[in-house]
Short mmCIF file of N, CA and C in Angstrom, two decimals:
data_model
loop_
_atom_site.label_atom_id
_atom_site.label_comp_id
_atom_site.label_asym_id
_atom_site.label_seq_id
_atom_site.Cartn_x
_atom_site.Cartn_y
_atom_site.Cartn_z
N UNK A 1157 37.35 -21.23 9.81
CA UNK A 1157 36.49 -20.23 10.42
C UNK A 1157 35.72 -19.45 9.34
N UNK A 1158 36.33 -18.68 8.81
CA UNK A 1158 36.08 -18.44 7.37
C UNK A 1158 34.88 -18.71 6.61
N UNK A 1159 35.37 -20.17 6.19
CA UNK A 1159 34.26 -21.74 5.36
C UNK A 1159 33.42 -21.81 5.94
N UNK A 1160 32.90 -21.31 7.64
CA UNK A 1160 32.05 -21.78 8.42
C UNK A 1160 30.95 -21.33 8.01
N UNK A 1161 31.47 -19.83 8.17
CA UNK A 1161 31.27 -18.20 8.10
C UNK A 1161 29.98 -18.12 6.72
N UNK A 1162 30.92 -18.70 5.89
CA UNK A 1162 30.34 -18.39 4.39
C UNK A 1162 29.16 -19.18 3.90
N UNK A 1163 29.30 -21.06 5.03
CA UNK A 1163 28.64 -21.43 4.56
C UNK A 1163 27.22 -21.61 5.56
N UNK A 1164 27.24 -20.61 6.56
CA UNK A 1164 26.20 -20.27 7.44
C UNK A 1164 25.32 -19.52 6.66
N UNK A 1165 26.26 -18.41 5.96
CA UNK A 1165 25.27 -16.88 5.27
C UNK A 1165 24.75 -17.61 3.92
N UNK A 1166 25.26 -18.60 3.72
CA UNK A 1166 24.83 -19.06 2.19
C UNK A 1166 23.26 -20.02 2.97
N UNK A 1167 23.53 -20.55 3.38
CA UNK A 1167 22.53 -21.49 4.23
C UNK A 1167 21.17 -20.68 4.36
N UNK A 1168 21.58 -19.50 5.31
CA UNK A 1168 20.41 -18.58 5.35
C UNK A 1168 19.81 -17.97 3.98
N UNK A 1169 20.11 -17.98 3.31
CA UNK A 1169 19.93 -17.07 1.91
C UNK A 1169 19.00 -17.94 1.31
N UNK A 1170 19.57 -19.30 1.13
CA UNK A 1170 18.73 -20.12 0.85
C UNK A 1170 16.98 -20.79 1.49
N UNK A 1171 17.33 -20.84 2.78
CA UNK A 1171 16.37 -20.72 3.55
C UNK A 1171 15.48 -19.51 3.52
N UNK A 1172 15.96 -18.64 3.66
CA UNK A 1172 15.10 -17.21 3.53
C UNK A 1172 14.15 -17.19 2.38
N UNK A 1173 15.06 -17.21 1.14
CA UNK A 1173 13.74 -17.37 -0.11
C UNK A 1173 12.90 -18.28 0.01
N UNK A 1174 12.90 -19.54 0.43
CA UNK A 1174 11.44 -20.23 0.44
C UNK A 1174 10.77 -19.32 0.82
N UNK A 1175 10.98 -18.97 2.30
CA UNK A 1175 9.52 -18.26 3.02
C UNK A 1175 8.63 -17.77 1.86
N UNK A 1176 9.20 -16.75 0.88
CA UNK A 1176 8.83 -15.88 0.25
C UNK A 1176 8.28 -16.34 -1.10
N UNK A 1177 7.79 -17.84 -0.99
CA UNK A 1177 6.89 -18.70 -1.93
C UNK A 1177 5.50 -18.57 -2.45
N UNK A 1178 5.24 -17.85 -2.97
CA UNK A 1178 3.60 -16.98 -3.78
C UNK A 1178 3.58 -15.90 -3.64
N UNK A 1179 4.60 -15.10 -2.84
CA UNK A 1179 4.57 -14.11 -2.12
C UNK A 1179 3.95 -13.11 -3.68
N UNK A 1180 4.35 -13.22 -4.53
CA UNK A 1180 4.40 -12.52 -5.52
C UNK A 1180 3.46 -12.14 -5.99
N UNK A 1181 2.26 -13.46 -6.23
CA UNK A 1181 1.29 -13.77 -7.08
C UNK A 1181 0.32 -12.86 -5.93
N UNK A 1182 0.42 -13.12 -4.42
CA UNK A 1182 -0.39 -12.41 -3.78
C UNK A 1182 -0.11 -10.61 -4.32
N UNK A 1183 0.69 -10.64 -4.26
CA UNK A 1183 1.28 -9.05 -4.57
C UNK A 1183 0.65 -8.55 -5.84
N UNK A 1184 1.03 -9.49 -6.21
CA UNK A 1184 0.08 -9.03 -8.09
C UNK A 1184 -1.64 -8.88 -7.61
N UNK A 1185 -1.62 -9.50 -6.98
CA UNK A 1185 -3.48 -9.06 -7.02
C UNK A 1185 -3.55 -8.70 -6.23
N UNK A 1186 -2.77 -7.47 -5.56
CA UNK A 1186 -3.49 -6.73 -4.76
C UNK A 1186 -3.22 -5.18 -5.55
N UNK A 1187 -2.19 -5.61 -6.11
CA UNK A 1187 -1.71 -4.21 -6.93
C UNK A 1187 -2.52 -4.12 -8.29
N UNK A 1188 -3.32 -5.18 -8.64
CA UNK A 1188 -3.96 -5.40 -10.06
C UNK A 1188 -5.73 -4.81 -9.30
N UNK A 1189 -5.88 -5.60 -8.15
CA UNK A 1189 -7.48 -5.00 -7.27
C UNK A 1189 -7.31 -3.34 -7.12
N UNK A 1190 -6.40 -2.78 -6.89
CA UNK A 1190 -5.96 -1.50 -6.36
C UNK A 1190 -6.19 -0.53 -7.62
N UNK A 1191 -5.34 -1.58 -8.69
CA UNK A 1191 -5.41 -0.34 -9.70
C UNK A 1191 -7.16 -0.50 -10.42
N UNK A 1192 -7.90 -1.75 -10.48
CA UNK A 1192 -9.24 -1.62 -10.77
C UNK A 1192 -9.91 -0.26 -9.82
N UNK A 1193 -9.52 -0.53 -8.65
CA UNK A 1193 -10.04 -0.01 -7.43
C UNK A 1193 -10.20 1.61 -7.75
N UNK A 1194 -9.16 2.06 -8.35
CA UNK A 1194 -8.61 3.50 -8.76
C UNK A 1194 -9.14 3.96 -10.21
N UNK A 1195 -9.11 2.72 -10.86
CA UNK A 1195 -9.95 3.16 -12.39
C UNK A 1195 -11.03 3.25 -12.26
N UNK A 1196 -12.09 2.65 -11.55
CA UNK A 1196 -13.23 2.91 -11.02
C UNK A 1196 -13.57 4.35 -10.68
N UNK A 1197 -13.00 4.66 -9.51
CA UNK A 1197 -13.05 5.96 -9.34
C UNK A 1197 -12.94 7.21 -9.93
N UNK A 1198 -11.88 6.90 -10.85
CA UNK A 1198 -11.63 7.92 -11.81
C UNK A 1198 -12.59 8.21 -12.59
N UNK A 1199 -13.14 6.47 -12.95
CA UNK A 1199 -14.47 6.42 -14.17
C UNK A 1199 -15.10 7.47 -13.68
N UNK A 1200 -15.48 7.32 -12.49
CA UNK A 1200 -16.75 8.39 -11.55
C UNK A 1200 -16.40 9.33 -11.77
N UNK A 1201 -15.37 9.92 -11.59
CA UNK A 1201 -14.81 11.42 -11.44
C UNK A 1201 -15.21 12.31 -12.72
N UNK A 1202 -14.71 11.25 -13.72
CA UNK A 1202 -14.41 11.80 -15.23
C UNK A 1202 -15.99 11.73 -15.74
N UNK A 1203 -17.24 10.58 -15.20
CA UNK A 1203 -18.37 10.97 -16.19
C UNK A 1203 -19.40 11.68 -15.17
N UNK A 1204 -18.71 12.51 -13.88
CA UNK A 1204 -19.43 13.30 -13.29
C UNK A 1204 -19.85 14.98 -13.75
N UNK A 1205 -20.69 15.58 -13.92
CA UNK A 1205 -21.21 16.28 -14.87
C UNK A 1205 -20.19 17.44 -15.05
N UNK A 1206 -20.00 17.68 -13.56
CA UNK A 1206 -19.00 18.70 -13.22
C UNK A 1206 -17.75 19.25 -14.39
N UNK A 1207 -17.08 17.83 -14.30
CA UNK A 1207 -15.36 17.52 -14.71
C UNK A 1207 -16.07 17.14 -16.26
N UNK A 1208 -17.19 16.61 -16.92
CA UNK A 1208 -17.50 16.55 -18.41
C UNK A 1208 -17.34 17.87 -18.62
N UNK A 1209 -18.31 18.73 -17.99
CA UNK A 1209 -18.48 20.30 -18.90
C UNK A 1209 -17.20 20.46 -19.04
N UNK A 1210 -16.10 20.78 -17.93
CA UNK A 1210 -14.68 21.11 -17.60
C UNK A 1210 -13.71 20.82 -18.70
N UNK A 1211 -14.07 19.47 -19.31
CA UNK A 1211 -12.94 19.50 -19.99
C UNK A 1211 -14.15 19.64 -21.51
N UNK A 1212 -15.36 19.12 -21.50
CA UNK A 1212 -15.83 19.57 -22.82
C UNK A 1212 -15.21 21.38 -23.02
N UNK A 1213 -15.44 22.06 -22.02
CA UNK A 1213 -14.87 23.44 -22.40
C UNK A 1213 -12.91 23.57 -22.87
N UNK A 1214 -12.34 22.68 -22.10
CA UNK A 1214 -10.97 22.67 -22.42
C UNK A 1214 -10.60 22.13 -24.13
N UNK A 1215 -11.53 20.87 -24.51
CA UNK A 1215 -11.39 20.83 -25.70
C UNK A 1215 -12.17 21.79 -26.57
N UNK A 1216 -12.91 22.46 -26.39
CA UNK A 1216 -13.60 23.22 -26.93
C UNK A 1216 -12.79 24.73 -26.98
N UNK A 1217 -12.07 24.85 -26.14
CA UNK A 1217 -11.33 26.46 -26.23
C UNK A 1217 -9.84 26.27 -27.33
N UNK A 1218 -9.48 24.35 -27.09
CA UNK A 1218 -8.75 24.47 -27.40
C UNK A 1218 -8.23 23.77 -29.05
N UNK A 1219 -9.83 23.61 -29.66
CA UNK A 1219 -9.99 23.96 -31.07
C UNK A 1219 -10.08 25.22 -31.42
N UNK A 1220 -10.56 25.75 -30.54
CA UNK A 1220 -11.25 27.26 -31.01
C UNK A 1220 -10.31 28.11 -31.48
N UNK A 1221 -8.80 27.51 -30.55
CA UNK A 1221 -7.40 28.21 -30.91
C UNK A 1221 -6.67 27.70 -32.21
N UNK A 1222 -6.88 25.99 -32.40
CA UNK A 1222 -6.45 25.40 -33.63
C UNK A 1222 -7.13 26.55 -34.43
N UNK A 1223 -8.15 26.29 -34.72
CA UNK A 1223 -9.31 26.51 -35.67
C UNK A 1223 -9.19 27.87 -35.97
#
């Protein structure tokens, strides 16, 4: 009963991982598109005139304190 038992759940285990055959490679490029997707944006954020002055002033106050 036991042996049956064990070698049902082993059966499935085995079976189960096929399904999950490229599964990965898809995964990688969606998480690799996503993070382009997000650096992009940021690009925008960061050479928008706004957020340049913003931090040109942050490095700029914060030589002013080195210095």
């Amino acid at each position: 009963m036991t042996h049956q038992l064990i070698r049902r759940l082993t059966r499935r285990r085995v079976t189960s991982g096929r399904r999950d055959r490229g599964m990965t490679t898809a995964e990688y490029a969606v998480g690799i598109m996503a993070a382009c997707t997000f650096a992009l944006v940021l690009l925008g954020v960061v050479k928008s005139d706004a957020v340049r002055g913003a931090l040109a002033g942050i490095v700029q106050s914060a030589l002013g304190i080195a210095g």
